[in-house]
Amino acid sequence: MARYLIVRLGQALVIVVLVTIITFVILHLLPGGAARATLGKEATLEQLAAFDHEMGYDRPWIQQYVMYVQRLLHGDLGYSFQLNQSVTEAIGQRLPKTMVLSLLSTLLAIVVAIPLGVIQATRRNRWPDYTITSLSLLAYATPIFFLGLMMIILFSQVWPILPPEAPQGFTLGEVLADPAGLVLPTVTLAVVTVAVYSRYVRSSMVDNLNENYVRTARSKGLSEGRVVVLHTLRNGLFPVITLLGMYLPALFSGALVVESLFNFPGMGQLFWQAALKRDFPILLGVTLIISVATVFGALLADVLYAAVDPRVRLRRSAS
């Protein structure tokens, strides 16, 4: 197990280094260079040269990359002249809000998707399976912005029971103080995740229901409920554990649309506004944070999978 963790951690570090190289190259491939992208079209050649000298962009690329990594290690992701604040500060103000929204939507998706997947597996090729499958495909195929608009129309206009706008608090405490405002963004972001997770749970459960240990449990006289819940479901959740780490990019892309739609002051809205204003330091900083989080999310998923699945541990020890 320790050897496996060391290997996976080494692979993750290599990928993180590649991510820093890619973001560094993108920074230097911006139209007109980083100076023009930051100072705008009205900047003079003297201003561009002074900016390049101040930021070290007139030095050799290798030296620039070393300086770039040193700044990253000190938590310096650059400076946004559009927001007049550091990228680290801008992301730090909004990241906790996006994490809360993503966590709530993921928990809701898991709570709903697991029972749906179990029902599909135990009632496969019957009307409950067909009905849930059809609804899952419909939810997966529906654009998230259209789904959010329908939520606003139905539950804020037709039946005005929920606010159409997400909480607007500056701090995380102010956001959490308005739980009603979090309902529509959370549900909108969770719907597609439910569709994906339920299909994975169904497929894994169907495979496990045909295993020998399930037949043995049934032959001992255990009820079908105990067989499904205590034996099959535990093994059927392993793919979902892996999916949790790998689904982070899709979750952020959904948060980008949901936060813009519901005016939620998180990282998704920050990224969208930066794209409209061509605020490249913010764009690159958010991209780097999400990329690193995805790498370590996948690493965490692999570690959890190896820790809870005895078959994986046996294969590791045998090799």
CSV table of C-alpha atoms in Angstrom, one decimal:
chain,number,residue,atom,x,y,z
A,1,MET,CA,0.0,0.0,0.0
A,2,ALA,CA,2.8,2.4,0.9
A,3,ARG,CA,4.6,1.7,-2.4
A,4,TYR,CA,1.4,2.3,-4.3
A,5,LEU,CA,0.9,5.7,-2.5
A,6,ILE,CA,4.4,6.8,-3.3
A,7,VAL,CA,4.1,5.9,-7.0
A,8,ARG,CA,0.7,7.7,-7.3
A,9,LEU,CA,2.0,10.7,-5.4
A,10,GLY,CA,5.0,10.9,-7.8
A,11,GLN,CA,2.8,10.7,-10.8
A,12,ALA,CA,0.6,13.5,-9.4
A,13,LEU,CA,3.6,15.7,-8.8
A,14,VAL,CA,4.8,15.1,-12.4
A,15,ILE,CA,1.4,16.1,-13.7
A,16,VAL,CA,1.4,19.2,-11.6
A,17,VAL,CA,4.7,20.3,-13.0
A,18,LEU,CA,3.3,19.7,-16.5
A,19,VAL,CA,0.3,21.9,-15.6
A,20,THR,CA,2.6,24.7,-14.5
A,21,ILE,CA,4.6,24.5,-17.7
A,22,ILE,CA,1.4,24.6,-19.8
A,23,THR,CA,0.1,27.7,-17.9
A,24,PHE,CA,3.5,29.3,-18.2
A,25,VAL,CA,3.5,28.7,-22.0
A,26,ILE,CA,-0.1,30.0,-22.4
A,27,LEU,CA,0.9,33.2,-20.5
A,28,HIS,CA,3.6,33.9,-23.1
A,29,LEU,CA,1.4,33.0,-26.1
A,30,LEU,CA,-1.2,35.7,-25.2
A,31,PRO,CA,-1.9,38.1,-28.1
A,32,GLY,CA,0.7,40.8,-27.9
A,33,GLY,CA,2.3,39.1,-24.8
A,34,ALA,CA,1.4,39.3,-21.2
A,35,ALA,CA,2.1,43.0,-21.0
A,36,ARG,CA,-0.3,43.9,-23.8
A,37,ALA,CA,-3.0,41.5,-22.4
A,38,THR,CA,-2.6,43.2,-18.9
A,39,LEU,CA,-2.2,46.9,-19.8
A,40,GLY,CA,-4.6,46.9,-22.8
A,41,LYS,CA,-4.4,48.3,-26.3
A,42,GLU,CA,-3.7,51.9,-25.2
A,43,ALA,CA,-0.4,51.1,-23.5
A,44,THR,CA,2.7,52.6,-25.2
A,45,LEU,CA,5.8,50.7,-26.1
A,46,GLU,CA,7.6,52.3,-23.2
A,47,GLN,CA,4.9,51.1,-20.7
A,48,LEU,CA,5.0,47.6,-22.2
A,49,ALA,CA,8.8,47.5,-21.9
A,50,ALA,CA,8.7,48.8,-18.3
A,51,PHE,CA,6.0,46.1,-17.4
A,52,ASP,CA,8.1,43.3,-19.0
A,53,HIS,CA,11.2,44.5,-17.0
A,54,GLU,CA,9.3,44.7,-13.8
A,55,MET,CA,7.7,41.3,-14.1
A,56,GLY,CA,10.9,39.7,-15.5
A,57,TYR,CA,9.4,38.9,-18.9
A,58,ASP,CA,12.5,40.3,-20.7
A,59,ARG,CA,14.7,37.5,-19.2
A,60,PRO,CA,15.4,34.0,-20.7
A,61,TRP,CA,12.5,31.6,-20.7
A,62,ILE,CA,14.2,29.2,-18.3
A,63,GLN,CA,14.9,31.9,-15.8
A,64,GLN,CA,11.3,33.2,-16.2
A,65,TYR,CA,9.9,29.7,-15.5
A,66,VAL,CA,12.0,29.3,-12.4
A,67,MET,CA,10.7,32.7,-11.2
A,68,TYR,CA,7.2,31.7,-12.0
A,69,VAL,CA,7.4,28.5,-10.0
A,70,GLN,CA,9.0,30.4,-7.1
A,71,ARG,CA,6.0,32.8,-7.1
A,72,LEU,CA,3.6,29.9,-7.2
A,73,LEU,CA,5.3,28.2,-4.2
A,74,HIS,CA,4.9,31.5,-2.3
A,75,GLY,CA,1.2,31.6,-3.2
A,76,ASP,CA,1.6,34.4,-5.7
A,77,LEU,CA,-0.6,33.7,-8.7
A,78,GLY,CA,-0.2,37.2,-10.2
A,79,TYR,CA,-2.0,40.5,-10.0
A,80,SER,CA,-5.3,41.5,-11.6
A,81,PHE,CA,-5.3,45.1,-12.8
A,82,GLN,CA,-8.9,44.8,-13.7
A,83,LEU,CA,-9.9,44.0,-10.1
A,84,ASN,CA,-7.0,45.9,-8.6
A,85,GLN,CA,-6.1,43.0,-6.3
A,86,SER,CA,-3.9,40.0,-6.3
A,87,VAL,CA,-5.2,36.8,-8.0
A,88,THR,CA,-4.6,34.9,-4.8
A,89,GLU,CA,-6.8,37.3,-2.8
A,90,ALA,CA,-9.6,37.3,-5.5
A,91,ILE,CA,-9.7,33.5,-5.6
A,92,GLY,CA,-9.4,33.2,-1.8
A,93,GLN,CA,-12.5,35.3,-1.4
A,94,ARG,CA,-14.6,33.2,-3.8
A,95,LEU,CA,-13.2,29.7,-3.6
A,96,PRO,CA,-14.9,28.8,-0.2
A,97,LYS,CA,-18.3,29.7,-1.7
A,98,THR,CA,-17.8,27.5,-4.7
A,99,MET,CA,-16.6,24.7,-2.5
A,100,VAL,CA,-19.8,25.0,-0.4
A,101,LEU,CA,-22.0,24.9,-3.5
A,102,SER,CA,-20.1,22.0,-5.0
A,103,LEU,CA,-20.1,20.1,-1.7
A,104,LEU,CA,-23.9,20.6,-1.2
A,105,SER,CA,-24.7,19.6,-4.8
A,106,THR,CA,-22.4,16.5,-4.6
A,107,LEU,CA,-24.0,15.3,-1.3
A,108,LEU,CA,-27.5,15.8,-2.7
A,109,ALA,CA,-26.5,13.9,-5.9
A,110,ILE,CA,-25.1,11.0,-3.9
A,111,VAL,CA,-28.1,10.8,-1.6
A,112,VAL,CA,-30.5,10.7,-4.6
A,113,ALA,CA,-28.3,8.7,-7.1
A,114,ILE,CA,-27.5,5.7,-4.9
A,115,PRO,CA,-31.1,4.7,-4.2
A,116,LEU,CA,-32.0,5.3,-7.8
A,117,GLY,CA,-29.2,3.1,-9.0
A,118,VAL,CA,-30.1,0.4,-6.5
A,119,ILE,CA,-33.7,0.4,-7.7
A,120,GLN,CA,-32.6,0.2,-11.3
A,121,ALA,CA,-30.3,-2.7,-10.6
A,122,THR,CA,-32.8,-4.7,-8.5
A,123,ARG,CA,-35.6,-4.0,-11.0
A,124,ARG,CA,-33.6,-4.1,-14.2
A,125,ASN,CA,-35.4,-4.5,-17.4
A,126,ARG,CA,-38.7,-3.5,-15.8
A,127,TRP,CA,-40.7,-0.3,-15.8
A,128,PRO,CA,-38.8,1.3,-12.8
A,129,ASP,CA,-35.5,0.7,-14.6
A,130,TYR,CA,-36.8,2.0,-17.9
A,131,THR,CA,-38.4,5.1,-16.2
A,132,ILE,CA,-35.4,6.1,-14.2
A,133,THR,CA,-33.1,5.5,-17.2
A,134,SER,CA,-35.2,7.7,-19.4
A,135,LEU,CA,-35.3,10.5,-16.8
A,136,SER,CA,-31.5,10.2,-16.3
A,137,LEU,CA,-30.8,10.5,-20.0
A,138,LEU,CA,-33.2,13.5,-20.3
A,139,ALA,CA,-31.5,15.2,-17.3
A,140,TYR,CA,-28.0,14.4,-18.8
A,141,ALA,CA,-29.0,15.8,-22.2
A,142,THR,CA,-30.6,19.0,-20.9
A,143,PRO,CA,-28.3,22.0,-21.0
A,144,ILE,CA,-27.6,23.2,-17.5
A,145,PHE,CA,-28.4,26.8,-18.2
A,146,PHE,CA,-31.9,25.8,-19.6
A,147,LEU,CA,-32.5,23.7,-16.5
A,148,GLY,CA,-31.6,26.6,-14.3
A,149,LEU,CA,-33.9,28.9,-16.2
A,150,MET,CA,-36.7,26.5,-15.8
A,151,MET,CA,-36.0,26.2,-12.1
A,152,ILE,CA,-36.2,30.0,-11.8
A,153,ILE,CA,-39.4,30.2,-13.8
A,154,LEU,CA,-41.2,27.4,-11.9
A,155,PHE,CA,-40.1,28.1,-8.4
A,156,SER,CA,-39.6,31.8,-8.4
A,157,GLN,CA,-42.3,33.0,-10.8
A,158,VAL,CA,-45.1,30.4,-11.2
A,159,TRP,CA,-44.8,29.2,-7.6
A,160,PRO,CA,-42.8,32.0,-5.8
A,161,ILE,CA,-41.5,29.8,-3.0
A,162,LEU,CA,-37.7,30.3,-3.6
A,163,PRO,CA,-35.6,33.4,-4.4
A,164,PRO,CA,-34.4,33.6,-8.1
A,165,GLU,CA,-31.0,34.8,-7.0
A,166,ALA,CA,-28.3,33.1,-5.0
A,167,PRO,CA,-27.1,34.6,-1.7
A,168,GLN,CA,-25.0,37.8,-2.3
A,169,GLY,CA,-23.0,37.9,0.9
A,170,PHE,CA,-19.4,38.9,0.7
A,171,THR,CA,-18.3,36.3,3.3
A,172,LEU,CA,-19.0,32.6,3.5
A,173,GLY,CA,-21.0,33.2,6.7
A,174,GLU,CA,-23.3,35.7,5.0
A,175,VAL,CA,-23.9,33.2,2.2
A,176,LEU,CA,-24.7,30.4,4.6
A,177,ALA,CA,-27.1,32.7,6.4
A,178,ASP,CA,-29.5,32.6,3.4
A,179,PRO,CA,-30.1,28.8,2.9
A,180,ALA,CA,-33.2,29.4,0.8
A,181,GLY,CA,-31.1,31.2,-1.8
A,182,LEU,CA,-28.8,28.1,-2.1
A,183,VAL,CA,-31.6,25.7,-3.0
A,184,LEU,CA,-32.1,26.4,-6.7
A,185,PRO,CA,-28.3,26.6,-7.5
A,186,THR,CA,-27.6,23.4,-5.6
A,187,VAL,CA,-30.5,21.4,-7.2
A,188,THR,CA,-29.6,22.7,-10.7
A,189,LEU,CA,-26.0,21.7,-10.3
A,190,ALA,CA,-26.9,18.3,-8.8
A,191,VAL,CA,-29.4,17.1,-11.4
A,192,VAL,CA,-26.8,16.2,-14.1
A,193,THR,CA,-24.6,14.6,-11.4
A,194,VAL,CA,-27.5,12.5,-10.2
A,195,ALA,CA,-28.0,11.3,-13.8
A,196,VAL,CA,-24.3,10.3,-14.1
A,197,TYR,CA,-23.9,8.7,-10.7
A,198,SER,CA,-27.1,6.7,-10.8
A,199,ARG,CA,-26.0,5.1,-14.1
A,200,TYR,CA,-22.7,4.1,-12.6
A,201,VAL,CA,-24.3,2.7,-9.5
A,202,ARG,CA,-26.8,0.7,-11.6
A,203,SER,CA,-24.0,-0.8,-13.8
A,204,SER,CA,-21.8,-1.7,-10.9
A,205,MET,CA,-24.7,-3.2,-8.9
A,206,VAL,CA,-25.8,-5.3,-11.9
A,207,ASP,CA,-22.3,-6.8,-12.2
A,208,ASN,CA,-22.1,-7.5,-8.5
A,209,LEU,CA,-25.5,-9.1,-8.3
A,210,ASN,CA,-24.2,-11.8,-10.6
A,211,GLU,CA,-21.2,-12.6,-8.5
A,212,ASN,CA,-20.7,-15.9,-6.6
A,213,TYR,CA,-20.7,-14.2,-3.1
A,214,VAL,CA,-24.2,-12.9,-3.7
A,215,ARG,CA,-25.4,-16.4,-4.6
A,216,THR,CA,-23.7,-17.7,-1.4
A,217,ALA,CA,-25.4,-15.1,0.7
A,218,ARG,CA,-28.8,-16.0,-0.8
A,219,SER,CA,-28.2,-19.7,-0.3
A,220,LYS,CA,-27.6,-19.0,3.5
A,221,GLY,CA,-31.2,-17.7,3.7
A,222,LEU,CA,-30.4,-13.9,3.9
A,223,SER,CA,-33.2,-11.7,2.8
A,224,GLU,CA,-32.9,-9.9,-0.5
A,225,GLY,CA,-32.7,-6.5,1.3
A,226,ARG,CA,-29.7,-7.6,3.4
A,227,VAL,CA,-28.0,-9.1,0.4
A,228,VAL,CA,-28.4,-5.9,-1.5
A,229,VAL,CA,-27.6,-3.4,1.2
A,230,LEU,CA,-25.0,-5.2,3.3
A,231,HIS,CA,-23.1,-7.1,0.5
A,232,THR,CA,-23.8,-5.9,-3.0
A,233,LEU,CA,-24.1,-2.1,-2.4
A,234,ARG,CA,-20.7,-1.9,-0.6
A,235,ASN,CA,-18.9,-3.3,-3.6
A,236,GLY,CA,-21.1,-1.5,-6.0
A,237,LEU,CA,-20.0,1.9,-4.7
A,238,PHE,CA,-16.3,1.5,-5.6
A,239,PRO,CA,-16.7,3.1,-9.1
A,240,VAL,CA,-18.6,6.0,-7.6
A,241,ILE,CA,-15.7,6.7,-5.2
A,242,THR,CA,-13.3,6.9,-8.2
A,243,LEU,CA,-15.8,9.1,-10.1
A,244,LEU,CA,-15.9,11.6,-7.2
A,245,GLY,CA,-12.3,12.7,-7.9
A,246,MET,CA,-12.5,12.5,-11.6
A,247,TYR,CA,-15.7,14.5,-11.9
A,248,LEU,CA,-14.2,17.7,-10.5
A,249,PRO,CA,-13.7,19.4,-13.9
A,250,ALA,CA,-17.3,18.8,-14.9
A,251,LEU,CA,-18.5,20.0,-11.6
A,252,PHE,CA,-16.6,23.3,-12.0
A,253,SER,CA,-17.8,23.8,-15.6
A,254,GLY,CA,-21.4,23.3,-14.2
A,255,ALA,CA,-20.6,25.8,-11.4
A,256,LEU,CA,-19.4,28.3,-13.9
A,257,VAL,CA,-22.8,28.3,-15.6
A,258,VAL,CA,-24.9,28.0,-12.4
A,259,GLU,CA,-23.0,30.8,-10.6
A,260,SER,CA,-23.4,33.1,-13.6
A,261,LEU,CA,-27.1,32.3,-14.0
A,262,PHE,CA,-27.9,32.7,-10.3
A,263,ASN,CA,-25.4,35.6,-9.8
A,264,PHE,CA,-23.6,33.5,-7.1
A,265,PRO,CA,-20.3,35.2,-6.2
A,266,GLY,CA,-18.0,32.2,-6.5
A,267,MET,CA,-15.1,31.1,-8.7
A,268,GLY,CA,-17.3,30.2,-11.6
A,269,GLN,CA,-18.7,33.7,-11.8
A,270,LEU,CA,-15.1,35.1,-11.3
A,271,PHE,CA,-13.9,33.1,-14.2
A,272,TRP,CA,-16.8,34.1,-16.5
A,273,GLN,CA,-16.3,37.8,-15.7
A,274,ALA,CA,-12.6,37.5,-16.2
A,275,ALA,CA,-13.2,35.9,-19.7
A,276,LEU,CA,-15.5,38.8,-20.6
A,277,LYS,CA,-12.9,41.4,-19.5
A,278,ARG,CA,-9.9,39.5,-20.9
A,279,ASP,CA,-8.5,39.4,-17.4
A,280,PHE,CA,-5.8,36.8,-18.2
A,281,PRO,CA,-4.1,36.6,-14.8
A,282,ILE,CA,-7.5,35.6,-13.2
A,283,LEU,CA,-8.1,33.1,-16.0
A,284,LEU,CA,-4.7,31.4,-15.7
A,285,GLY,CA,-4.9,31.4,-11.9
A,286,VAL,CA,-8.3,29.7,-11.8
A,287,THR,CA,-7.2,27.3,-14.5
A,288,LEU,CA,-4.1,26.4,-12.5
A,289,ILE,CA,-6.1,25.9,-9.2
A,290,ILE,CA,-8.7,23.7,-10.9
A,291,SER,CA,-6.0,21.6,-12.7
A,292,VAL,CA,-4.1,21.0,-9.5
A,293,ALA,CA,-7.3,20.2,-7.6
A,294,THR,CA,-8.3,17.7,-10.3
A,295,VAL,CA,-4.9,15.9,-10.1
A,296,PHE,CA,-5.1,15.5,-6.4
A,297,GLY,CA,-8.8,14.7,-6.5
A,298,ALA,CA,-7.9,11.8,-8.8
A,299,LEU,CA,-5.1,10.8,-6.5
A,300,LEU,CA,-7.5,10.8,-3.5
A,301,ALA,CA,-10.0,8.7,-5.4
A,302,ASP,CA,-7.3,6.1,-6.2
A,303,VAL,CA,-6.2,6.0,-2.6
A,304,LEU,CA,-9.7,5.6,-1.3
A,305,TYR,CA,-10.5,2.9,-3.9
A,306,ALA,CA,-7.4,1.0,-2.9
A,307,ALA,CA,-8.1,1.4,0.8
A,308,VAL,CA,-11.7,0.1,0.7
A,309,ASP,CA,-11.5,-2.5,-2.0
A,310,PRO,CA,-9.9,-5.7,-0.7
A,311,ARG,CA,-9.4,-7.1,-4.2
A,312,VAL,CA,-7.1,-4.2,-5.1
A,313,ARG,CA,-5.0,-4.8,-1.9
A,314,LEU,CA,-4.7,-8.5,-2.8
A,315,ARG,CA,-3.6,-7.7,-6.3
A,316,ARG,CA,-1.0,-5.1,-5.0
A,317,SER,CA,0.4,-7.7,-2.5
A,318,ALA,CA,0.5,-10.4,-5.1
A,319,SER,CA,2.5,-8.3,-7.5
